[in-house]
Amino acid sequence: MGLASASTATTAPEAMQLCIFDLRRGQNEGQELDKILFFYPADLPFSAQFSVIGLSEGLITFTRIFSPEAACEAIEADRHSHVFYEAEPDIWMVMVVEKSMEYEAKWRTDALRRVLKEVHSLFVMFHGSVRAMLDKDPGGVLARSHLYPFVMDYLGAFEKRSPFDECCWDFLVGKKLLMPSFRDSLKDRGTVQMLTVGREAAIEVQSLVRVLEASAGNLPCHSLILFQDLLVSTTLSPDDTVNLFAYAVLRLTPHVLSSGASSWSYLRKGATSNVSSSSILSTSGAVPEQYHGSHNNSSAGDNSSHVIRPLKLDKWSKGKDGFLATDIWGAEPSTGVSATPTVFLHQSEERMYLCAHQHKSLTLIFLIPVSSVLNGEQGLSTVKQQVLENVSLKLLKVEEKLSKGWGGENAYHVSGYRYLLVDGDRNVSRASPPGKVTTLSKESLLALNKLREEVDREKSRAQWDSAGHEKELEVSIRAKNNAWVIARVTRGKELYMVLEKANETLLYASDAVEKFSNRYCSGAFSLN
């Protein structure tokens, strides 16, 4: 189907292409290159890149005939899965993954689509929309010079969150991509994981937030508080919370800062001809020459040499005053002091200073509008000092209370259960600890992955067939290894569960789910 040439770049089962292109560009013959904004692997011949993008564009156009209101999400071919995400109007992200011959259902398309959604959301948070960049620089150099290092840093910069994760250490030296697979079926990307706190601790956290807001004076102030890598409090919108939480877990939490070079990523060890992000991006903001093409006369000039790379590894450190600092955003010309990071909020579309302070396991992030701070970095330094003086004692007290109540890595383990609980309305999830999930057999995980794929289809179908009506599902499957794999979806909440040591009967498995629902979910998934 036009992808045979693309597969020559790597014969590994995990072979993958990822592209970003603009349907509004390159409509005339000889201008096809203008359409491509990003392509991985970058060293793939242009003929193969055009083949992938041409096929993707054809599939998008064809499916719109039958479903003009619902964008194409996935196409399953014999050898490949094609995953689509329309990040912005007419700007598409497409992932083409070679199917595994060993497992029937190794990939879950919704999990792959969430990877595309997350990388775009983070890109917009730091750089603004891709369309705005293309409007500013119609030649496309500005957009390409930002997209390429950002996506490559994303693919190669995920920090390892637990020694029990089903990933190797330090994948950055490798060249093979390891994308979310059936082993990640008890995870839900695009959600936040929250810390459960007692009443006294919750009161202290609320008091800390009030003191923080008062310390900012007349300046609008939003905040995000994390303990370890779990969310404690937020005053941001759900979308902004998810984006900032994802970045904090990647780059700002104590675990990340202390791990140093101990990192993991989608770049997996293996011998392929794909180019690794470490070699491609050895120069800051480097973009393959082929992406500039005939656009060197663009008004963007040499923007590529000044690209900010917020996902770059090992660029954050903790100062003596507890504030986290980085030189990623450059330095003030007059003072030489590192510039404070800035982000765009999704809800308000306002650029904000990102200030992060850390005390032991507690990370406090607060955002202040750039337009509200007088005298730039000097004025912001005064605000930060004022905030630190007012919240220091509160930080100590909150960290102490949360530490006393913290149950460790296995705090949310429930004996006999391996589960994933998702609250879609709040973008919150909770799951069995990674170390416990690794005890599940391959057969159980494959069965769960297949079940989640079916639930994804039902949810997508219900979304377009009966808008405004939430889908309710209850599915129980007996896997090949006799484990029970269960899914329940109701009122915006989802529960996925694996019971490997359950009794032979469905009644026993249903009773186990009822007990879990009543004890840990306030009866949300109970049938009575």
mmCIF file with all atom_site columns, C-alpha atoms in Angstrom, residues 427-500:
data_model
loop_
_atom_site.group_PDB
_atom_site.id
_atom_site.type_symbol
_atom_site.label_atom_id
_atom_site.label_alt_id
_atom_site.label_comp_id
_atom_site.label_asym_id
_atom_site.label_entity_id
_atom_site.label_seq_id
_atom_site.pdbx_PDB_ins_code
_atom_site.Cartn_x
_atom_site.Cartn_y
_atom_site.Cartn_z
_atom_site.occupancy
_atom_site.B_iso_or_equiv
_atom_site.pdbx_formal_charge
_atom_site.auth_seq_id
_atom_site.auth_comp_id
_atom_site.auth_asym_id
_atom_site.auth_atom_id
_atom_site.pdbx_PDB_model_num
ATOM 1  C CA . ASN A 1 427 ? -8.805  13.606  33.650 1.00 0.00 ? 427 ASN A CA 1
ATOM 2  C CA . VAL A 1 428 ? -7.658  11.619  36.683 1.00 0.00 ? 428 VAL A CA 1
ATOM 3  C CA . SER A 1 429 ? -6.458  8.008   36.817 1.00 0.00 ? 429 SER A CA 1
ATOM 4  C CA . ARG A 1 430 ? -5.192  5.571   39.423 1.00 0.00 ? 430 ARG A CA 1
ATOM 5  C CA . ALA A 1 431 ? -3.620  2.195   38.815 1.00 0.00 ? 431 ALA A CA 1
ATOM 6  C CA . SER A 1 432 ? -1.823  -0.690  40.425 1.00 0.00 ? 432 SER A CA 1
ATOM 7  C CA . PRO A 1 433 ? 1.879   0.089   41.032 1.00 0.00 ? 433 PRO A CA 1
ATOM 8  C CA . PRO A 1 434 ? 4.117   -0.772  38.031 1.00 0.00 ? 434 PRO A CA 1
ATOM 9  C CA . GLY A 1 435 ? 6.007   -3.325  40.102 1.00 0.00 ? 435 GLY A CA 1
ATOM 10 C CA . LYS A 1 436 ? 2.782   -5.221  40.750 1.00 0.00 ? 436 LYS A CA 1
ATOM 11 C CA . VAL A 1 437 ? 1.654   -5.027  37.111 1.00 0.00 ? 437 VAL A CA 1
ATOM 12 C CA . THR A 1 438 ? 4.842   -6.797  36.025 1.00 0.00 ? 438 THR A CA 1
ATOM 13 C CA . THR A 1 439 ? 3.667   -9.905  37.867 1.00 0.00 ? 439 THR A CA 1
ATOM 14 C CA . LEU A 1 440 ? 0.852   -10.357 35.351 1.00 0.00 ? 440 LEU A CA 1
ATOM 15 C CA . SER A 1 441 ? 1.327   -12.935 32.628 1.00 0.00 ? 441 SER A CA 1
ATOM 16 C CA . LYS A 1 442 ? 1.662   -11.999 28.982 1.00 0.00 ? 442 LYS A CA 1
ATOM 17 C CA . GLU A 1 443 ? -1.647  -13.712 28.206 1.00 0.00 ? 443 GLU A CA 1
ATOM 18 C CA . SER A 1 444 ? -3.495  -11.566 30.752 1.00 0.00 ? 444 SER A CA 1
ATOM 19 C CA . LEU A 1 445 ? -2.010  -8.331  29.417 1.00 0.00 ? 445 LEU A CA 1
ATOM 20 C CA . LEU A 1 446 ? -2.758  -9.257  25.802 1.00 0.00 ? 446 LEU A CA 1
ATOM 21 C CA . ALA A 1 447 ? -6.365  -10.060 26.713 1.00 0.00 ? 447 ALA A CA 1
ATOM 22 C CA . LEU A 1 448 ? -6.703  -6.758  28.565 1.00 0.00 ? 448 LEU A CA 1
ATOM 23 C CA . ASN A 1 449 ? -5.186  -4.837  25.660 1.00 0.00 ? 449 ASN A CA 1
ATOM 24 C CA . LYS A 1 450 ? -7.676  -6.433  23.260 1.00 0.00 ? 450 LYS A CA 1
ATOM 25 C CA . LEU A 1 451 ? -10.545 -5.659  25.625 1.00 0.00 ? 451 LEU A CA 1
ATOM 26 C CA . ARG A 1 452 ? -9.511  -2.005  25.937 1.00 0.00 ? 452 ARG A CA 1
ATOM 27 C CA . GLU A 1 453 ? -9.300  -1.738  22.148 1.00 0.00 ? 453 GLU A CA 1
ATOM 28 C CA . GLU A 1 454 ? -12.896 -2.951  21.903 1.00 0.00 ? 454 GLU A CA 1
ATOM 29 C CA . VAL A 1 455 ? -14.030 -0.528  24.618 1.00 0.00 ? 455 VAL A CA 1
ATOM 30 C CA . ASP A 1 456 ? -12.282 2.306   22.748 1.00 0.00 ? 456 ASP A CA 1
ATOM 31 C CA . ARG A 1 457 ? -14.270 1.429   19.611 1.00 0.00 ? 457 ARG A CA 1
ATOM 32 C CA . GLU A 1 458 ? -17.555 1.343   21.508 1.00 0.00 ? 458 GLU A CA 1
ATOM 33 C CA . LYS A 1 459 ? -16.855 4.698   23.142 1.00 0.00 ? 459 LYS A CA 1
ATOM 34 C CA . SER A 1 460 ? -15.917 6.278   19.812 1.00 0.00 ? 460 SER A CA 1
ATOM 35 C CA . ARG A 1 461 ? -19.007 4.839   18.131 1.00 0.00 ? 461 ARG A CA 1
ATOM 36 C CA . ALA A 1 462 ? -21.260 6.076   20.928 1.00 0.00 ? 462 ALA A CA 1
ATOM 37 C CA . GLN A 1 463 ? -19.708 9.535   20.763 1.00 0.00 ? 463 GLN A CA 1
ATOM 38 C CA . TRP A 1 464 ? -20.940 10.049  17.205 1.00 0.00 ? 464 TRP A CA 1
ATOM 39 C CA . ASP A 1 465 ? -24.109 7.917   17.263 1.00 0.00 ? 465 ASP A CA 1
ATOM 40 C CA . SER A 1 466 ? -25.654 9.488   20.363 1.00 0.00 ? 466 SER A CA 1
ATOM 41 C CA . ALA A 1 467 ? -24.014 12.793  21.213 1.00 0.00 ? 467 ALA A CA 1
ATOM 42 C CA . GLY A 1 468 ? -24.628 13.762  24.809 1.00 0.00 ? 468 GLY A CA 1
ATOM 43 C CA . HIS A 1 469 ? -25.398 10.196  25.886 1.00 0.00 ? 469 HIS A CA 1
ATOM 44 C CA . GLU A 1 470 ? -22.642 8.463   27.814 1.00 0.00 ? 470 GLU A CA 1
ATOM 45 C CA . LYS A 1 471 ? -21.900 4.860   26.985 1.00 0.00 ? 471 LYS A CA 1
ATOM 46 C CA . GLU A 1 472 ? -22.313 2.266   29.718 1.00 0.00 ? 472 GLU A CA 1
ATOM 47 C CA . LEU A 1 473 ? -20.496 -1.037  29.318 1.00 0.00 ? 473 LEU A CA 1
ATOM 48 C CA . GLU A 1 474 ? -19.814 -4.163  31.285 1.00 0.00 ? 474 GLU A CA 1
ATOM 49 C CA . VAL A 1 475 ? -17.521 -6.798  29.766 1.00 0.00 ? 475 VAL A CA 1
ATOM 50 C CA . SER A 1 476 ? -15.966 -9.857  31.420 1.00 0.00 ? 476 SER A CA 1
ATOM 51 C CA . ILE A 1 477 ? -13.622 -12.138 29.482 1.00 0.00 ? 477 ILE A CA 1
ATOM 52 C CA . ARG A 1 478 ? -11.917 -15.381 30.431 1.00 0.00 ? 478 ARG A CA 1
ATOM 53 C CA . ALA A 1 479 ? -8.359  -15.250 29.065 1.00 0.00 ? 479 ALA A CA 1
ATOM 54 C CA . LYS A 1 480 ? -6.438  -18.238 27.721 1.00 0.00 ? 480 LYS A CA 1
ATOM 55 C CA . ASN A 1 481 ? -4.651  -18.581 31.057 1.00 0.00 ? 481 ASN A CA 1
ATOM 56 C CA . ASN A 1 482 ? -8.044  -18.650 32.863 1.00 0.00 ? 482 ASN A CA 1
ATOM 57 C CA . ALA A 1 483 ? -7.598  -15.138 34.274 1.00 0.00 ? 483 ALA A CA 1
ATOM 58 C CA . TRP A 1 484 ? -10.627 -12.842 34.349 1.00 0.00 ? 484 TRP A CA 1
ATOM 59 C CA . VAL A 1 485 ? -10.258 -9.585  32.410 1.00 0.00 ? 485 VAL A CA 1
ATOM 60 C CA . ILE A 1 486 ? -13.004 -7.098  33.206 1.00 0.00 ? 486 ILE A CA 1
ATOM 61 C CA . ALA A 1 487 ? -14.092 -3.649  32.006 1.00 0.00 ? 487 ALA A CA 1
ATOM 62 C CA . ARG A 1 488 ? -16.872 -1.480  33.372 1.00 0.00 ? 488 ARG A CA 1
ATOM 63 C CA . VAL A 1 489 ? -17.726 1.957   31.982 1.00 0.00 ? 489 VAL A CA 1
ATOM 64 C CA . THR A 1 490 ? -20.379 4.143   33.571 1.00 0.00 ? 490 THR A CA 1
ATOM 65 C CA . ARG A 1 491 ? -21.099 7.871   33.970 1.00 0.00 ? 491 ARG A CA 1
ATOM 66 C CA . GLY A 1 492 ? -17.740 9.053   32.652 1.00 0.00 ? 492 GLY A CA 1
ATOM 67 C CA . LYS A 1 493 ? -15.747 6.596   34.766 1.00 0.00 ? 493 LYS A CA 1
ATOM 68 C CA . GLU A 1 494 ? -13.891 3.481   33.634 1.00 0.00 ? 494 GLU A CA 1
ATOM 69 C CA . LEU A 1 495 ? -12.579 0.484   35.552 1.00 0.00 ? 495 LEU A CA 1
ATOM 70 C CA . TYR A 1 496 ? -10.271 -2.136  34.047 1.00 0.00 ? 496 TYR A CA 1
ATOM 71 C CA . MET A 1 497 ? -9.246  -5.138  36.092 1.00 0.00 ? 497 MET A CA 1
ATOM 72 C CA . VAL A 1 498 ? -7.278  -8.378  35.845 1.00 0.00 ? 498 VAL A CA 1
ATOM 73 C CA . LEU A 1 499 ? -7.937  -11.203 38.302 1.00 0.00 ? 499 LEU A CA 1
ATOM 74 C CA . GLU A 1 500 ? -5.427  -13.988 37.749 1.00 0.00 ? 500 GLU A CA 1
#
